[in-house]
């Protein structure tokens, strides 16, 4: 009985490995340009060139990339799993910052999906991605205008990168379609320097100490001089370490 159970487990494990191997083989290979894989043939040449040029500038400025892939079918895979396999096997975005973004269109299955790297998912959340897809892709995708929809949502994603990294990708591109060299990287906005916060804290602390000293002197003049009756209340200093007078009704 134990041998039969062991054989069944081995058979199940072997089947799982075969399925995983088949899944890996089902994913399309990366193109030479690494940015656009139009395997469904729905993008124009002008759009492909545009996506490549914009991605070259985006990568140079941030290390990120908005990779676009179109396929006819997913070979039985879930679209999220398919996108995940592409994202990792192609190496979308910076390997150190993991800030890439993948847009996947499954034309024959009338479906699409976007996947972001873990380095930006806290800011560019999955719900935010869904909003981008709905606002900039859904209408054109439903109408079969895939080329226009891809360009619209691609530009929206690039706008997010510009805002997030403080870069400007709107400078003109060279006629030859090469990498843009005149983009402007804007300095990141910084808050007040740490020394300023320390100085403000010291000033505030000094004001509190002065105010506390005034309270203590006033209390001492009114209730702690020789011959005075017991004070109606106990002085409670803001900072510890200062002697306190006895409570009302007790001897000195």
Coordinates of C-alpha atoms in Angstrom, one line a residue:
X1 CA 0.0 0.0 0.0
X2 CA 2.8 2.4 0.9
X3 CA 4.5 1.6 -2.4
X4 CA 1.4 2.4 -4.4
X5 CA 1.0 5.7 -2.6
X6 CA 4.6 6.6 -3.2
X7 CA 4.2 5.8 -6.9
X8 CA 1.1 7.9 -7.1
X9 CA 2.9 10.8 -5.6
X10 CA 5.8 10.5 -7.9
X11 CA 3.4 10.3 -10.9
X12 CA 1.7 13.4 -9.7
X13 CA 5.0 15.2 -9.2
X14 CA 6.2 14.2 -12.7
X15 CA 2.9 15.4 -14.2
X16 CA 3.3 18.7 -12.5
X17 CA 6.8 19.1 -13.8
X18 CA 5.7 18.3 -17.3
X19 CA 2.9 20.9 -17.0
X20 CA 5.3 23.5 -15.8
X21 CA 7.7 22.7 -18.6
X22 CA 4.8 23.0 -21.1
X23 CA 3.8 26.3 -19.6
X24 CA 7.3 27.7 -20.0
X25 CA 7.4 26.6 -23.6
X26 CA 4.0 28.2 -24.3
X27 CA 5.3 31.7 -23.6
X28 CA 6.5 33.7 -26.6
X29 CA 10.2 34.6 -26.9
X30 CA 11.4 38.2 -26.4
X31 CA 12.0 40.2 -29.6
X32 CA 15.3 41.8 -30.5
X33 CA 14.2 45.2 -29.5
X34 CA 13.1 43.9 -26.0
X35 CA 10.3 46.5 -25.8
X36 CA 7.6 45.4 -28.2
X37 CA 6.4 41.9 -29.2
X38 CA 3.5 42.2 -31.6
X39 CA 2.9 38.5 -32.2
X40 CA -0.8 39.2 -33.0
X41 CA 0.1 41.7 -35.7
X42 CA -2.2 44.4 -34.5
X43 CA 0.3 47.3 -34.2
X44 CA 1.4 49.6 -37.0
X45 CA 5.1 50.1 -37.8
X46 CA 4.9 53.7 -36.7
X47 CA 3.5 52.7 -33.3
X48 CA 6.2 50.0 -32.8
X49 CA 8.9 52.6 -33.5
X50 CA 7.2 55.1 -31.2
X51 CA 7.1 52.6 -28.4
X52 CA 10.7 51.6 -28.8
X53 CA 11.9 55.2 -28.9
X54 CA 9.9 56.2 -25.8
X55 CA 11.1 53.1 -24.0
X56 CA 14.7 53.9 -24.8
X57 CA 14.3 57.3 -23.2
X58 CA 12.4 55.9 -20.3
X59 CA 15.0 53.3 -19.6
X60 CA 17.8 55.9 -19.8
X61 CA 16.0 58.2 -17.4
X62 CA 14.6 55.7 -14.8
X63 CA 15.7 52.2 -15.6
X64 CA 12.1 51.2 -16.1
X65 CA 10.3 50.2 -19.3
X66 CA 6.7 49.7 -20.5
X67 CA 6.9 46.5 -22.5
X68 CA 4.0 45.7 -24.8
X69 CA 3.2 42.2 -26.0
X70 CA 0.3 41.1 -28.2
X71 CA -0.6 37.4 -28.8
X72 CA -3.5 35.7 -30.4
X73 CA -4.1 33.1 -27.7
X74 CA -2.6 32.1 -24.4
X75 CA -2.4 28.3 -25.1
X76 CA -4.7 27.5 -22.2
X77 CA -2.8 29.5 -19.6
X78 CA -4.4 32.1 -17.3
X79 CA -3.6 35.6 -18.6
X80 CA -2.1 36.6 -15.2
X81 CA 0.2 33.6 -15.2
X82 CA 1.1 34.2 -18.8
X83 CA 2.1 37.8 -18.0
X84 CA 4.1 36.7 -15.0
X85 CA 6.1 34.2 -17.1
X86 CA 6.8 36.9 -19.7
X87 CA 7.8 39.5 -17.1
X88 CA 10.3 37.2 -15.5
X89 CA 11.7 35.4 -18.5
X90 CA 12.1 38.6 -20.5
X91 CA 13.5 40.6 -17.6
X92 CA 11.2 43.6 -17.9
X93 CA 12.6 46.8 -16.4
X94 CA 15.6 47.3 -14.1
X95 CA 16.8 44.1 -12.5
X96 CA 18.0 46.1 -9.4
X97 CA 14.9 48.3 -8.9
X98 CA 12.4 45.9 -10.5
X99 CA 10.4 48.9 -11.8
X100 CA 9.2 47.6 -15.2
X101 CA 5.7 47.3 -16.5
X102 CA 4.2 44.8 -18.9
X103 CA 1.1 45.3 -21.0
X104 CA -0.3 42.1 -22.5
X105 CA -3.1 41.8 -25.0
X106 CA -4.6 38.5 -25.9
X107 CA -6.6 39.4 -29.0
X108 CA -8.2 36.1 -29.8
X109 CA -9.4 35.7 -26.2
X110 CA -10.6 39.4 -26.0
X111 CA -8.6 40.0 -22.9
X112 CA -5.7 42.2 -21.6
X113 CA -3.6 42.5 -18.5
X114 CA -1.0 44.7 -17.0
X115 CA 1.7 43.7 -14.5
X116 CA 4.1 45.9 -12.6
X117 CA 7.4 45.1 -10.9
X118 CA 7.6 44.7 -7.1
X119 CA 9.7 47.9 -6.9
X120 CA 6.8 50.1 -7.9
X121 CA 3.7 48.1 -6.9
X122 CA 3.2 50.1 -3.7
X123 CA 2.6 53.3 -5.7
X124 CA 1.4 51.9 -9.0
X125 CA -1.0 49.4 -7.4
X126 CA -3.0 46.7 -9.2
X127 CA -6.2 48.8 -8.7
X128 CA -4.4 51.8 -10.2
X129 CA -3.4 49.7 -13.2
X130 CA -7.0 48.6 -13.6
X131 CA -8.1 52.2 -13.7
X132 CA -5.5 53.0 -16.4
X133 CA -6.6 50.1 -18.5
X134 CA -10.3 51.0 -18.2
X135 CA -9.8 54.7 -18.9
X136 CA -7.3 54.5 -21.7
X137 CA -7.6 51.0 -23.3
X138 CA -11.0 49.5 -22.8
X139 CA -13.0 51.6 -25.3
X140 CA -10.5 51.1 -28.2
X141 CA -9.9 47.5 -27.4
X142 CA -13.7 46.7 -27.4
X143 CA -13.9 48.5 -30.8
X144 CA -11.0 46.5 -32.2
X145 CA -8.8 49.7 -32.4
X146 CA -5.9 48.0 -30.8
X147 CA -3.2 50.2 -32.2
X148 CA -4.9 53.4 -30.9
X149 CA -5.7 51.9 -27.5
X150 CA -2.1 50.7 -27.0
X151 CA -0.7 54.1 -27.7
X152 CA -3.2 55.8 -25.4
X153 CA -2.5 53.6 -22.4
X154 CA 1.2 53.5 -23.1
X155 CA 1.4 57.3 -23.0
X156 CA -0.6 57.3 -19.7
X157 CA 1.8 54.8 -18.2
X158 CA 4.8 56.9 -19.4
X159 CA 3.1 59.9 -17.7
X160 CA 3.0 58.0 -14.5
X161 CA 6.8 57.3 -14.7
X162 CA 7.4 61.0 -15.4
X163 CA 5.5 62.0 -12.3
X164 CA 6.9 59.3 -10.1
X165 CA 10.6 59.8 -11.0
X166 CA 10.4 63.5 -11.7
X167 CA 11.6 63.2 -15.4
X168 CA 10.5 64.9 -18.6
X169 CA 10.1 62.6 -21.6
X170 CA 8.4 65.2 -23.8
X171 CA 11.5 66.5 -25.5
X172 CA 11.7 65.9 -29.3
X173 CA 13.1 62.6 -30.5
X174 CA 15.8 62.5 -33.2
X175 CA 14.5 61.8 -36.7
X176 CA 16.6 58.7 -37.0
X177 CA 14.6 57.1 -34.2
X178 CA 17.6 56.7 -31.9
X179 CA 17.7 57.2 -28.2
X180 CA 16.7 60.6 -27.0
X181 CA 19.6 62.4 -25.5
X182 CA 18.1 65.7 -24.5
X183 CA 15.5 64.6 -21.9
X184 CA 15.6 66.6 -18.7
X185 CA 15.9 64.8 -15.4
X186 CA 14.3 67.0 -12.8
X187 CA 15.6 67.0 -9.3
X188 CA 13.4 65.1 -6.9
X189 CA 11.5 67.3 -4.5
X190 CA 13.0 67.2 -1.1
X191 CA 11.6 68.3 2.2
X192 CA 13.4 70.7 4.6
X193 CA 16.9 69.5 5.6
X194 CA 17.2 67.4 8.8
X195 CA 19.3 70.2 10.5
X196 CA 16.3 72.5 10.1
X197 CA 14.0 70.0 11.9
X198 CA 16.6 69.6 14.7
X199 CA 16.9 73.4 15.1
X200 CA 13.1 73.7 15.3
X201 CA 13.0 71.0 17.9
X202 CA 15.7 72.7 20.0
X203 CA 13.9 76.0 19.8
X204 CA 10.6 74.4 20.8
X205 CA 12.2 72.6 23.7
X206 CA 13.8 75.9 24.9
X207 CA 10.5 77.7 24.8
X208 CA 8.9 74.9 26.8
X209 CA 11.7 75.1 29.4
X210 CA 11.4 78.8 29.8
X211 CA 7.6 78.6 30.1
X212 CA 8.0 75.9 32.8
X213 CA 10.6 77.9 34.7
X214 CA 8.2 80.9 34.8
X215 CA 5.4 78.6 36.1
X216 CA 7.7 77.3 38.8
X217 CA 8.9 80.8 39.9
X218 CA 5.3 82.1 40.1
X219 CA 4.2 79.0 42.1
X220 CA 7.2 79.4 44.5
X221 CA 6.5 83.1 45.1
X222 CA 2.8 82.5 45.9
X223 CA 2.9 79.3 47.9
X224 CA 6.4 78.3 49.0
X225 CA 7.7 81.4 50.9
X226 CA 8.1 81.2 54.7
X227 CA 4.9 81.7 56.6
X228 CA 2.6 81.0 53.7
X229 CA -0.4 78.6 54.1
X230 CA -0.3 75.2 52.3
X231 CA -0.8 75.6 48.5
X232 CA -4.2 74.8 47.1
X233 CA -2.7 72.6 44.4
X234 CA 0.5 70.7 43.8
X235 CA 2.9 72.0 41.2
X236 CA 3.5 69.4 38.5
X237 CA 6.5 70.2 36.4
X238 CA 6.7 69.3 32.7
X239 CA 10.1 67.7 33.1
X240 CA 11.1 65.2 35.8
X241 CA 13.8 65.9 38.4
X242 CA 12.6 69.1 40.0
X243 CA 11.7 68.9 43.7
X244 CA 7.9 69.1 44.4
X245 CA 6.4 70.8 47.5
X246 CA 4.2 68.6 49.8
X247 CA 0.6 68.2 49.1
X248 CA -2.0 70.4 50.9
X249 CA -2.7 69.4 54.4
X250 CA 0.6 67.7 55.1
X251 CA 3.5 69.0 57.1
X252 CA 6.6 70.5 55.5

